[in-house]
PDB file of C-alpha atoms in Angstrom:
ATOM      1  CA  MET A   1      86.743  98.203 107.513  1.00  0.00           C
ATOM      2  CA  SER A   2      84.508  95.289 107.017  1.00  0.00           C
ATOM      3  CA  PHE A   3      85.677  91.646 107.065  1.00  0.00           C
ATOM      4  CA  ASP A   4      83.994  88.441 106.225  1.00  0.00           C
ATOM      5  CA  LYS A   5      82.689  86.105 109.048  1.00  0.00           C
ATOM      6  CA  TYR A   6      85.452  83.544 108.651  1.00  0.00           C
ATOM      7  CA  ILE A   7      88.280  86.452 109.252  1.00  0.00           C
ATOM      8  CA  TYR A   8      86.328  87.962 112.077  1.00  0.00           C
ATOM      9  CA  GLU A   9      85.781  84.496 113.883  1.00  0.00           C
ATOM     10  CA  LYS A  10      89.360  83.807 113.572  1.00  0.00           C
ATOM     11  CA  ALA A  11      90.496  87.005 115.166  1.00  0.00           C
ATOM     12  CA  GLU A  12      88.052  86.655 117.900  1.00  0.00           C
ATOM     13  CA  ASN A  13      89.196  83.189 118.728  1.00  0.00           C
ATOM     14  CA  GLU A  14      92.824  84.391 118.743  1.00  0.00           C
ATOM     15  CA  VAL A  15      91.886  87.087 121.246  1.00  0.00           C
ATOM     16  CA  LYS A  16      90.129  84.458 123.503  1.00  0.00           C
ATOM     17  CA  GLN A  17      93.042  82.250 123.442  1.00  0.00           C
ATOM     18  CA  ASN A  18      95.269  85.198 124.325  1.00  0.00           C
ATOM     19  CA  ARG A  19      93.274  86.194 127.560  1.00  0.00           C
ATOM     20  CA  PHE A  20      92.873  82.347 128.542  1.00  0.00           C
ATOM     21  CA  ARG A  21      96.536  81.821 128.223  1.00  0.00           C
ATOM     22  CA  ALA A  22      97.382  84.924 130.246  1.00  0.00           C
ATOM     23  CA  GLU A  23      94.967  84.018 133.131  1.00  0.00           C
ATOM     24  CA  ARG A  24      96.053  80.644 133.279  1.00  0.00           C
ATOM     25  CA  GLU A  25      99.716  81.457 133.504  1.00  0.00           C
ATOM     26  CA  ALA A  26      98.650  83.986 136.432  1.00  0.00           C
ATOM     27  CA  GLU A  27      96.961  81.270 138.187  1.00  0.00           C
ATOM     28  CA  GLU A  28     100.052  79.049 137.817  1.00  0.00           C
ATOM     29  CA  ARG A  29     102.465  81.862 139.240  1.00  0.00           C
ATOM     30  CA  ALA A  30     100.045  82.244 142.152  1.00  0.00           C
ATOM     31  CA  LEU A  31     100.161  78.486 143.157  1.00  0.00           C
ATOM     32  CA  ASP A  32     103.922  78.697 142.866  1.00  0.00           C
ATOM     33  CA  ALA A  33     104.114  81.997 145.105  1.00  0.00           C
ATOM     34  CA  GLU A  34     101.517  80.533 147.374  1.00  0.00           C
ATOM     35  CA  ARG A  35     103.653  77.267 148.125  1.00  0.00           C
ATOM     36  CA  LYS A  36     106.712  79.464 148.478  1.00  0.00           C
ATOM     37  CA  ILE A  37     105.334  82.099 150.553  1.00  0.00           C
ATOM     38  CA  PRO A  38     102.193  80.854 152.770  1.00  0.00           C
ATOM     39  CA  GLU A  39     101.621  84.206 153.910  1.00  0.00           C
ATOM     40  CA  ILE A  40     100.211  85.261 150.508  1.00  0.00           C
ATOM     41  CA  LYS A  41      97.536  82.447 150.607  1.00  0.00           C
ATOM     42  CA  GLU A  42      96.490  83.757 153.871  1.00  0.00           C
ATOM     43  CA  ILE A  43      96.245  87.261 152.506  1.00  0.00           C
ATOM     44  CA  SER A  44      94.554  86.080 149.277  1.00  0.00           C
ATOM     45  CA  ASN A  45      91.995  84.355 151.334  1.00  0.00           C
ATOM     46  CA  GLU A  46      91.181  87.193 153.237  1.00  0.00           C
ATOM     47  CA  LEU A  47      90.800  89.376 150.082  1.00  0.00           C
ATOM     48  CA  SER A  48      88.162  86.869 148.794  1.00  0.00           C
ATOM     49  CA  ARG A  49      86.167  87.424 152.163  1.00  0.00           C
ATOM     50  CA  THR A  50      86.577  91.152 151.651  1.00  0.00           C
ATOM     51  CA  SER A  51      85.161  90.776 148.061  1.00  0.00           C
ATOM     52  CA  ILE A  52      82.019  88.795 149.152  1.00  0.00           C
ATOM     53  CA  GLU A  53      81.561  91.334 151.846  1.00  0.00           C
ATOM     54  CA  LEU A  54      81.658  94.071 149.421  1.00  0.00           C
ATOM     55  CA  SER A  55      79.134  92.551 147.079  1.00  0.00           C
ATOM     56  CA  LYS A  56      76.779  92.060 150.053  1.00  0.00           C
ATOM     57  CA  LEU A  57      77.212  95.553 150.929  1.00  0.00           C
ATOM     58  CA  ILE A  58      76.466  96.807 147.398  1.00  0.00           C
ATOM     59  CA  LEU A  59      73.463  94.734 147.359  1.00  0.00           C
ATOM     60  CA  LYS A  60      71.912  96.127 150.602  1.00  0.00           C
ATOM     61  CA  ASN A  61      72.830  99.795 150.150  1.00  0.00           C
ATOM     62  CA  LYS A  62      71.669 100.798 153.404  1.00  0.00           C
ATOM     63  CA  GLY A  63      72.554 102.939 156.483  1.00  0.00           C
ATOM     64  CA  ASP A  64      76.303 103.775 156.727  1.00  0.00           C
ATOM     65  CA  PHE A  65      77.183 102.293 153.197  1.00  0.00           C
ATOM     66  CA  LYS A  66      79.816 104.737 152.337  1.00  0.00           C
ATOM     67  CA  GLU A  67      81.840 104.450 155.465  1.00  0.00           C
ATOM     68  CA  ASN A  68      81.628 100.558 155.338  1.00  0.00           C
ATOM     69  CA  PHE A  69      82.325 100.706 151.715  1.00  0.00           C
ATOM     70  CA  GLU A  70      85.629 102.619 152.497  1.00  0.00           C
ATOM     71  CA  LYS A  71      86.681 100.405 155.241  1.00  0.00           C
ATOM     72  CA  ILE A  72      86.416  97.157 153.135  1.00  0.00           C
ATOM     73  CA  LYS A  73      88.113  99.287 150.241  1.00  0.00           C
ATOM     74  CA  ASN A  74      90.990 100.197 152.364  1.00  0.00           C
ATOM     75  CA  ARG A  75      91.383  96.658 153.737  1.00  0.00           C
ATOM     76  CA  ASN A  76      91.463  95.246 149.819  1.00  0.00           C
ATOM     77  CA  ILE A  77      94.105  97.910 149.069  1.00  0.00           C
ATOM     78  CA  GLN A  78      96.314  97.027 152.290  1.00  0.00           C
ATOM     79  CA  GLY A  79      96.066  93.238 151.484  1.00  0.00           C
ATOM     80  CA  GLN A  80      97.262  93.804 147.811  1.00  0.00           C
ATOM     81  CA  GLU A  81     100.161  96.089 149.152  1.00  0.00           C
ATOM     82  CA  MET A  82     101.244  93.449 151.668  1.00  0.00           C
ATOM     83  CA  ILE A  83     101.226  90.594 148.865  1.00  0.00           C
ATOM     84  CA  ARG A  84     103.382  93.060 146.888  1.00  0.00           C
ATOM     85  CA  SER A  85     105.738  93.567 149.671  1.00  0.00           C
ATOM     86  CA  LEU A  86     106.130  90.007 150.221  1.00  0.00           C
ATOM     87  CA  LEU A  87     106.820  89.107 146.781  1.00  0.00           C
ATOM     88  CA  THR A  88     109.543  91.730 146.413  1.00  0.00           C
ATOM     89  CA  ARG A  89     111.123  90.579 149.534  1.00  0.00           C
ATOM     90  CA  ASN A  90     111.320  87.162 148.231  1.00  0.00           C
ATOM     91  CA  GLY A  91     112.961  88.037 145.076  1.00  0.00           C
ATOM     92  CA  TYR A  92     109.668  88.336 142.642  1.00  0.00           C
ATOM     93  CA  PRO A  93     108.445  91.135 140.815  1.00  0.00           C
ATOM     94  CA  ALA A  94     105.626  93.144 142.369  1.00  0.00           C
ATOM     95  CA  ASP A  95     103.321  92.283 139.638  1.00  0.00           C
ATOM     96  CA  TYR A  96     104.222  88.712 139.550  1.00  0.00           C
ATOM     97  CA  LEU A  97     100.426  87.687 140.123  1.00  0.00           C
ATOM     98  CA  GLU A  98      99.099  89.894 137.587  1.00  0.00           C
ATOM     99  CA  PRO A  99      97.974  88.486 134.189  1.00  0.00           C
ATOM    100  CA  ARG A 100     100.287  89.319 131.291  1.00  0.00           C
ATOM    101  CA  TYR A 101      98.044  90.195 128.549  1.00  0.00           C
ATOM    102  CA  SER A 102      99.549  90.747 125.084  1.00  0.00           C
ATOM    103  CA  CYS A 103      97.582  93.891 124.745  1.00  0.00           C
ATOM    104  CA  VAL A 104      97.500  95.948 128.067  1.00  0.00           C
ATOM    105  CA  LYS A 105      95.020  98.265 126.553  1.00  0.00           C
ATOM    106  CA  CYS A 106      92.166  95.887 126.407  1.00  0.00           C
ATOM    107  CA  CYS A 107      93.452  93.163 128.482  1.00  0.00           C
ATOM    108  CA  ASP A 108      92.932  90.989 125.478  1.00  0.00           C
ATOM    109  CA  LYS A 109      89.151  91.371 125.365  1.00  0.00           C
ATOM    110  CA  GLY A 110      89.366  92.901 121.696  1.00  0.00           C
ATOM    111  CA  PHE A 111      87.237  95.828 122.760  1.00  0.00           C
ATOM    112  CA  TYR A 112      88.192  99.116 124.497  1.00  0.00           C
ATOM    113  CA  GLU A 113      85.816 101.721 125.475  1.00  0.00           C
ATOM    114  CA  GLY A 114      83.075 100.303 123.179  1.00  0.00           C
ATOM    115  CA  GLN A 115      85.316 100.139 120.079  1.00  0.00           C
ATOM    116  CA  ARG A 116      87.427  97.277 118.478  1.00  0.00           C
ATOM    117  CA  CYS A 117      90.780  97.729 120.079  1.00  0.00           C
ATOM    118  CA  SER A 118      93.670  98.182 117.753  1.00  0.00           C
ATOM    119  CA  CYS A 119      95.102  94.806 118.568  1.00  0.00           C
ATOM    120  CA  PHE A 120      91.894  93.329 117.390  1.00  0.00           C
ATOM    121  CA  GLU A 121      92.062  95.413 114.171  1.00  0.00           C
ATOM    122  CA  ARG A 122      95.633  94.237 113.680  1.00  0.00           C
ATOM    123  CA  LEU A 123      94.661  90.667 113.865  1.00  0.00           C
ATOM    124  CA  LEU A 124      91.859  91.204 111.478  1.00  0.00           C
ATOM    125  CA  THR A 125      94.136  92.859 108.894  1.00  0.00           C
ATOM    126  CA  ARG A 126      96.738  89.946 109.647  1.00  0.00           C
ATOM    127  CA  PHE A 127      94.263  87.108 108.871  1.00  0.00           C
ATOM    128  CA  ALA A 128      92.943  88.827 105.871  1.00  0.00           C
ATOM    129  CA  VAL A 129      96.193  89.408 104.444  1.00  0.00           C
ATOM    130  CA  GLU A 130      97.201  85.804 104.863  1.00  0.00           C
ATOM    131  CA  LYS A 131      93.911  84.866 103.100  1.00  0.00           C
ATOM    132  CA  LEU A 132      94.727  87.221 100.231  1.00  0.00           C
ATOM    133  CA  ASN A 133      98.417  85.619 100.078  1.00  0.00           C
ATOM    134  CA  SER A 134      96.964  82.157 100.121  1.00  0.00           C
ATOM    135  CA  GLU A 135      95.108  82.830  97.076  1.00  0.00           C
ATOM    136  CA  ALA A 136      97.907  84.551  95.104  1.00  0.00           C
ATOM    137  CA  ASN A 137      99.643  81.311  94.211  1.00  0.00           C
ATOM    138  CA  MET A 138     103.076  83.176  94.262  1.00  0.00           C
ATOM    139  CA  PRO A 139     106.408  81.190  94.130  1.00  0.00           C
ATOM    140  CA  ASP A 140     108.209  80.472  97.246  1.00  0.00           C
ATOM    141  CA  CYS A 141     111.547  82.468  97.001  1.00  0.00           C
ATOM    142  CA  ASP A 142     114.345  83.301  99.566  1.00  0.00           C
ATOM    143  CA  PHE A 143     117.650  85.160  99.601  1.00  0.00           C
ATOM    144  CA  GLU A 144     119.736  81.866  99.863  1.00  0.00           C
ATOM    145  CA  HIS A 145     118.557  80.778  96.536  1.00  0.00           C
ATOM    146  CA  PHE A 146     118.988  83.914  94.726  1.00  0.00           C
ATOM    147  CA  SER A 147     121.987  83.189  92.273  1.00  0.00           C
ATOM    148  CA  LEU A 148     124.456  85.887  91.142  1.00  0.00           C
ATOM    149  CA  SER A 149     126.093  83.512  88.657  1.00  0.00           C
ATOM    150  CA  TYR A 150     123.564  84.517  85.987  1.00  0.00           C
ATOM    151  CA  TYR A 151     124.610  88.153  85.936  1.00  0.00           C
ATOM    152  CA  GLU A 152     127.674  88.634  83.673  1.00  0.00           C
ATOM    153  CA  GLY A 153     129.011  91.226  81.421  1.00  0.00           C
ATOM    154  CA  ARG A 154     127.641  94.799  81.231  1.00  0.00           C
ATOM    155  CA  SER A 155     124.077  96.164  80.562  1.00  0.00           C
ATOM    156  CA  ASP A 156     123.437  98.169  77.611  1.00  0.00           C
ATOM    157  CA  SER A 157     124.104 101.466  79.506  1.00  0.00           C
ATOM    158  CA  GLY A 158     127.603  99.795  80.401  1.00  0.00           C
ATOM    159  CA  VAL A 159     126.811  99.013  84.080  1.00  0.00           C
ATOM    160  CA  ASP A 160     128.850  95.922  85.565  1.00  0.00           C
ATOM    161  CA  CYS A 161     125.682  93.421  85.886  1.00  0.00           C
ATOM    162  CA  PHE A 162     127.197  91.327  88.685  1.00  0.00           C
ATOM    163  CA  LYS A 163     128.474  94.285  90.649  1.00  0.00           C
ATOM    164  CA  ARG A 164     125.069  96.163  90.334  1.00  0.00           C
ATOM    165  CA  MET A 165     123.035  92.827  91.172  1.00  0.00           C
ATOM    166  CA  SER A 166     125.352  91.989  94.115  1.00  0.00           C
ATOM    167  CA  GLU A 167     124.815  95.554  95.669  1.00  0.00           C
ATOM    168  CA  ASN A 168     120.845  95.094  95.131  1.00  0.00           C
ATOM    169  CA  LEU A 169     121.013  91.891  96.927  1.00  0.00           C
ATOM    170  CA  GLU A 170     122.793  93.101  99.707  1.00  0.00           C
ATOM    171  CA  PHE A 171     120.646  96.147 100.001  1.00  0.00           C
ATOM    172  CA  CYS A 172     117.517  94.375  99.994  1.00  0.00           C
ATOM    173  CA  ARG A 173     118.762  91.694 102.282  1.00  0.00           C
ATOM    174  CA  LYS A 174     119.642  94.371 104.914  1.00  0.00           C
ATOM    175  CA  TYR A 175     116.340  96.167 104.092  1.00  0.00           C
ATOM    176  CA  ALA A 176     114.268  92.750 105.229  1.00  0.00           C
ATOM    177  CA  GLU A 177     116.663  92.259 108.289  1.00  0.00           C
ATOM    178  CA  ARG A 178     115.718  95.924 109.474  1.00  0.00           C
ATOM    179  CA  PHE A 179     112.354  96.299 108.220  1.00  0.00           C
ATOM    180  CA  SER A 180     109.896  98.359 110.337  1.00  0.00           C
ATOM    181  CA  THR A 181     106.607  99.971 109.172  1.00  0.00           C
ATOM    182  CA  ASN A 182     108.768 103.249 108.909  1.00  0.00           C
ATOM    183  CA  SER A 183     111.051 101.571 106.331  1.00  0.00           C
ATOM    184  CA  SER A 184     111.374 103.258 102.739  1.00  0.00           C
ATOM    185  CA  SER A 185     109.170 102.011  99.699  1.00  0.00           C
ATOM    186  CA  LEU A 186     111.127 100.518  97.096  1.00  0.00           C
ATOM    187  CA  PHE A 187     110.632 100.771  93.313  1.00  0.00           C
ATOM    188  CA  LEU A 188     112.208  98.022  91.454  1.00  0.00           C
ATOM    189  CA  LEU A 189     112.830  98.530  87.679  1.00  0.00           C
ATOM    190  CA  GLY A 190     114.264  96.483  84.898  1.00  0.00           C
ATOM    191  CA  LYS A 191     113.277  94.185  82.213  1.00  0.00           C
ATOM    192  CA  THR A 192     111.483  90.850  82.474  1.00  0.00           C
ATOM    193  CA  GLY A 193     113.145  87.634  83.847  1.00  0.00           C
ATOM    194  CA  ILE A 194     116.044  89.254  85.850  1.00  0.00           C
ATOM    195  CA  GLY A 195     114.962  88.709  89.653  1.00  0.00           C
ATOM    196  CA  LYS A 196     112.732  91.424  90.509  1.00  0.00           C
ATOM    197  CA  THR A 197     109.893  88.902  91.645  1.00  0.00           C
ATOM    198  CA  HIS A 198     112.448  86.871  93.527  1.00  0.00           C
ATOM    199  CA  ILE A 199     114.041  89.485  95.189  1.00  0.00           C
ATOM    200  CA  SER A 200     110.525  91.042  96.302  1.00  0.00           C
ATOM    201  CA  LEU A 201     109.060  87.659  97.772  1.00  0.00           C
ATOM    202  CA  SER A 202     112.530  86.829  99.505  1.00  0.00           C
ATOM    203  CA  ILE A 203     111.761  90.342 101.382  1.00  0.00           C
ATOM    204  CA  ALA A 204     108.243  89.233 102.043  1.00  0.00           C
ATOM    205  CA  LYS A 205     109.422  85.931 103.432  1.00  0.00           C
ATOM    206  CA  GLU A 206     111.809  87.434 105.986  1.00  0.00           C
ATOM    207  CA  VAL A 207     109.509  90.296 107.027  1.00  0.00           C
ATOM    208  CA  ILE A 208     106.683  87.713 107.674  1.00  0.00           C
ATOM    209  CA  LYS A 209     108.978  85.757 109.933  1.00  0.00           C
ATOM    210  CA  ARG A 210     109.603  88.730 112.055  1.00  0.00           C
ATOM    211  CA  GLY A 211     105.821  89.150 112.589  1.00  0.00           C
ATOM    212  CA  PHE A 212     104.936  91.805 110.295  1.00  0.00           C
ATOM    213  CA  THR A 213     101.759  91.557 107.935  1.00  0.00           C
ATOM    214  CA  VAL A 214     103.002  91.523 104.379  1.00  0.00           C
ATOM    215  CA  ALA A 215     100.373  91.234 101.332  1.00  0.00           C
ATOM    216  CA  TYR A 216     102.110  90.311  98.054  1.00  0.00           C
ATOM    217  CA  GLY A 217     100.806  89.557  94.581  1.00  0.00           C
ATOM    218  CA  SER A 218     100.359  90.568  91.148  1.00  0.00           C
ATOM    219  CA  LEU A 219      98.870  94.032  90.783  1.00  0.00           C
ATOM    220  CA  LEU A 220      96.760  92.916  87.917  1.00  0.00           C
ATOM    221  CA  ASN A 221      95.083  90.148  90.209  1.00  0.00           C
ATOM    222  CA  TYR A 222      94.533  92.567  92.945  1.00  0.00           C
ATOM    223  CA  LEU A 223      92.822  95.089  90.734  1.00  0.00           C
ATOM    224  CA  ARG A 224      90.518  92.564  89.429  1.00  0.00           C
ATOM    225  CA  ILE A 225      89.419  91.573  92.854  1.00  0.00           C
ATOM    226  CA  ILE A 226      88.928  95.285  93.697  1.00  0.00           C
ATOM    227  CA  GLU A 227      87.020  95.795  90.523  1.00  0.00           C
ATOM    228  CA  LYS A 228      84.467  92.967  91.271  1.00  0.00           C
ATOM    229  CA  GLU A 229      84.205  94.107  94.818  1.00  0.00           C
ATOM    230  CA  HIS A 230      83.639  97.770  93.742  1.00  0.00           C
ATOM    231  CA  PHE A 231      81.022  96.877  91.160  1.00  0.00           C
ATOM    232  CA  GLY A 232      79.096  94.154  93.123  1.00  0.00           C
ATOM    233  CA  ARG A 233      80.350  91.138  91.748  1.00  0.00           C
ATOM    234  CA  SER A 234      82.483  89.685  94.331  1.00  0.00           C
ATOM    235  CA  GLU A 235      81.843  86.334  95.648  1.00  0.00           C
ATOM    236  CA  ASN A 236      82.966  87.692  99.483  1.00  0.00           C
ATOM    237  CA  PRO A 237      80.903  91.241  99.586  1.00  0.00           C
ATOM    238  CA  GLU A 238      82.021  91.725 102.918  1.00  0.00           C
ATOM    239  CA  THR A 239      85.773  91.760 102.105  1.00  0.00           C
ATOM    240  CA  ASP A 240      87.467  95.194 101.271  1.00  0.00           C
ATOM    241  CA  THR A 241      90.426  94.162  99.556  1.00  0.00           C
ATOM    242  CA  LEU A 242      91.490  97.756  98.737  1.00  0.00           C
ATOM    243  CA  GLN A 243      91.533  98.678 102.609  1.00  0.00           C
ATOM    244  CA  ILE A 244      93.249  95.398 103.320  1.00  0.00           C
ATOM    245  CA  LEU A 245      96.009  96.344 100.969  1.00  0.00           C
ATOM    246  CA  ILE A 246      96.214  99.941 102.194  1.00  0.00           C
ATOM    247  CA  GLY A 247      96.566  98.518 105.858  1.00  0.00           C
ATOM    248  CA  ALA A 248      99.118  96.179 105.557  1.00  0.00           C
ATOM    249  CA  ASP A 249     102.477  96.641 107.217  1.00  0.00           C
ATOM    250  CA  LEU A 250     104.264  96.037 103.933  1.00  0.00           C
ATOM    251  CA  LEU A 251     102.482  95.814 100.507  1.00  0.00           C
ATOM    252  CA  ILE A 252     104.390  94.195  97.451  1.00  0.00           C
ATOM    253  CA  LEU A 253     102.885  94.959  94.111  1.00  0.00           C
ATOM    254  CA  ASP A 254     104.358  92.801  91.461  1.00  0.00           C
ATOM    255  CA  ASP A 255     104.593  93.642  87.586  1.00  0.00           C
ATOM    256  CA  LEU A 256     103.166  97.332  87.401  1.00  0.00           C
ATOM    257  CA  GLY A 257     102.396  97.833  83.774  1.00  0.00           C
ATOM    258  CA  SER A 258     100.954  94.490  83.185  1.00  0.00           C
ATOM    259  CA  GLU A 259      97.364  95.790  83.726  1.00  0.00           C
ATOM    260  CA  PHE A 260      94.839  97.212  81.180  1.00  0.00           C
ATOM    261  CA  ARG A 261      94.629 100.891  80.981  1.00  0.00           C
ATOM    262  CA  THR A 262      91.532 101.977  82.467  1.00  0.00           C
ATOM    263  CA  SER A 263      90.731 105.128  84.332  1.00  0.00           C
ATOM    264  CA  PHE A 264      89.260 102.825  87.248  1.00  0.00           C
ATOM    265  CA  TYR A 265      92.512 100.944  87.546  1.00  0.00           C
ATOM    266  CA  GLU A 266      94.549 104.157  87.301  1.00  0.00           C
ATOM    267  CA  SER A 267      92.556 105.582  90.278  1.00  0.00           C
ATOM    268  CA  VAL A 268      92.847 102.489  92.384  1.00  0.00           C
ATOM    269  CA  ILE A 269      96.626 102.262  91.603  1.00  0.00           C
ATOM    270  CA  TYR A 270      96.906 106.076  92.740  1.00  0.00           C
ATOM    271  CA  ASN A 271      94.602 105.471  95.917  1.00  0.00           C
ATOM    272  CA  ILE A 272      96.818 102.665  96.909  1.00  0.00           C
ATOM    273  CA  VAL A 273     100.140 104.542  96.448  1.00  0.00           C
ATOM    274  CA  ASN A 274      99.091 107.699  97.899  1.00  0.00           C
ATOM    275  CA  SER A 275      97.015 106.449 100.763  1.00  0.00           C
ATOM    276  CA  ARG A 276     100.097 104.301 101.959  1.00  0.00           C
ATOM    277  CA  ILE A 277     102.466 107.227 101.651  1.00  0.00           C
ATOM    278  CA  ASN A 278     100.308 109.327 103.767  1.00  0.00           C
ATOM    279  CA  LEU A 279      99.737 106.322 106.426  1.00  0.00           C
ATOM    280  CA  GLY A 280     103.764 106.190 106.434  1.00  0.00           C
ATOM    281  CA  LEU A 281     103.668 102.715 105.481  1.00  0.00           C
ATOM    282  CA  PRO A 282     106.187 101.075 103.069  1.00  0.00           C
ATOM    283  CA  THR A 283     105.357  99.627  99.564  1.00  0.00           C
ATOM    284  CA  ILE A 284     107.526  97.709  97.216  1.00  0.00           C
ATOM    285  CA  ILE A 285     106.548  97.984  93.484  1.00  0.00           C
ATOM    286  CA  SER A 286     108.074  96.145  90.333  1.00  0.00           C
ATOM    287  CA  SER A 287     107.763  96.959  86.888  1.00  0.00           C
ATOM    288  CA  ASN A 288     109.262  95.788  83.629  1.00  0.00           C
ATOM    289  CA  LEU A 289     108.712  98.853  81.942  1.00  0.00           C
ATOM    290  CA  SER A 290     111.375 101.734  81.132  1.00  0.00           C
ATOM    291  CA  VAL A 291     111.058 105.094  82.505  1.00  0.00           C
ATOM    292  CA  PRO A 292     109.851 106.457  79.351  1.00  0.00           C
ATOM    293  CA  GLU A 293     107.221 103.995  79.191  1.00  0.00           C
ATOM    294  CA  LEU A 294     105.939 104.499  82.753  1.00  0.00           C
ATOM    295  CA  GLN A 295     105.827 108.182  82.184  1.00  0.00           C
ATOM    296  CA  LYS A 296     103.716 107.571  78.709  1.00  0.00           C
ATOM    297  CA  ASN A 297     101.267 105.156  80.560  1.00  0.00           C
ATOM    298  CA  TYR A 298     100.626 106.819  83.969  1.00  0.00           C
ATOM    299  CA  ASN A 299      99.535 110.231  85.084  1.00  0.00           C
ATOM    300  CA  ASP A 300     101.755 112.586  86.577  1.00  0.00           C
ATOM    301  CA  ARG A 301     100.301 112.208  90.062  1.00  0.00           C
ATOM    302  CA  ILE A 302     101.347 108.464  90.180  1.00  0.00           C
ATOM    303  CA  ILE A 303     104.740 109.234  88.412  1.00  0.00           C
ATOM    304  CA  SER A 304     105.639 112.028  90.716  1.00  0.00           C
ATOM    305  CA  ARG A 305     105.100 109.924  93.820  1.00  0.00           C
ATOM    306  CA  LEU A 306     106.724 106.891  92.383  1.00  0.00           C
ATOM    307  CA  PHE A 307     110.055 108.825  91.578  1.00  0.00           C
ATOM    308  CA  SER A 308     109.957 111.346  94.284  1.00  0.00           C
ATOM    309  CA  VAL A 309     109.001 109.128  97.461  1.00  0.00           C
ATOM    310  CA  TYR A 310     110.121 105.490  96.525  1.00  0.00           C
ATOM    311  CA  HIS A 311     113.703 104.471  96.613  1.00  0.00           C
ATOM    312  CA  ILE A 312     114.673 103.320  92.976  1.00  0.00           C
ATOM    313  CA  ILE A 313     116.455 100.090  92.474  1.00  0.00           C
ATOM    314  CA  PRO A 314     117.738  99.418  88.883  1.00  0.00           C
ATOM    315  CA  PHE A 315     117.908  95.722  87.983  1.00  0.00           C
ATOM    316  CA  VAL A 316     120.145  94.768  85.290  1.00  0.00           C
ATOM    317  CA  GLY A 317     120.994  91.420  83.423  1.00  0.00           C
ATOM    318  CA  GLU A 318     119.619  89.087  80.682  1.00  0.00           C
ATOM    319  CA  ASP A 319     116.373  86.975  81.289  1.00  0.00           C
ATOM    320  CA  ILE A 320     117.510  84.122  83.559  1.00  0.00           C
ATOM    321  CA  ARG A 321     114.945  81.915  82.281  1.00  0.00           C
ATOM    322  CA  GLN A 322     116.340  82.095  78.691  1.00  0.00           C
ATOM    323  CA  ILE A 323     119.806  81.556  80.182  1.00  0.00           C
ATOM    324  CA  LYS A 324     118.622  78.337  82.017  1.00  0.00           C
ATOM    325  CA  ARG A 325     116.938  77.075  78.914  1.00  0.00           C
ATOM    326  CA  LEU A 326     120.245  77.557  76.933  1.00  0.00           C
ATOM    327  CA  ASN A 327     122.086  75.722  79.333  1.00  0.00           C
ATOM    328  CA  GLU A 328     119.643  72.878  79.311  1.00  0.00           C
ATOM    329  CA  GLU A 329     120.159  72.758  75.444  1.00  0.00           C
ATOM    330  CA  PHE A 330     123.736  72.774  75.528  1.00  0.00           C
TER     331      PHE A 330
END
């Protein structure tokens, strides 16, 4: 996946800072250990001398090189074992002096075996998602400000609105608290203005707090961005929004059904939905359309995946914006 220069440099800087922090903290621990266990400093000085001897030996590469190399190497190993032994005898873990890198695979270098490390890829995705979210201009919502007082009476199908929405709120709150990349996908269905966007963004807020990457926004806006990139009209040609959305830990697409009906948009929606199912990544989609309207407007491939893989959450009630307006008038 390609990323623009700003995203790449930001991730690169984060990796460097992580490595610098890990090595600085290791140096501080070494000074602490040497103050409390003087023998460690003596052995460390000896190890430094063996390193110098080894470098000189490699440069000369003469005579009994192999024999001398093994001797110096064994002295180094013995010295390290002595330090570990001193540490454990004095109540420290054996690896107390080792840098504690955030990524043990690449040791916070960002690359492993000549390829971008998974930790670096994750940073790139995180910063790309954050940039997308900052441009989405979505309202700030949380569970605490989701009021059940607007849900009274019964729906057209006879469902108790307060009871159903109380259950929905509790389910979504627990979903956010227990979220993992193995969580189920959710399909929020119900007419406009009854809290789907508020609940979706409340989940996003909690999941982001827990350190996951969450891309959230209007499906129509995302489709327009992807369309511009696909046909070479984007201001940021290096950005691949489609792949960013596919790779986020959680993707939230608001208002399925608000987009124009085009074959390109339909193929993109299918690609996103299907690709994330194949990757095992959760997606939350909301729609104001009824089930018959969805079946009429989307092909069987999309409908099949939405209704067979996603957990359906029906929202009920009256348009909260209209209720607020009426309350203000009276």
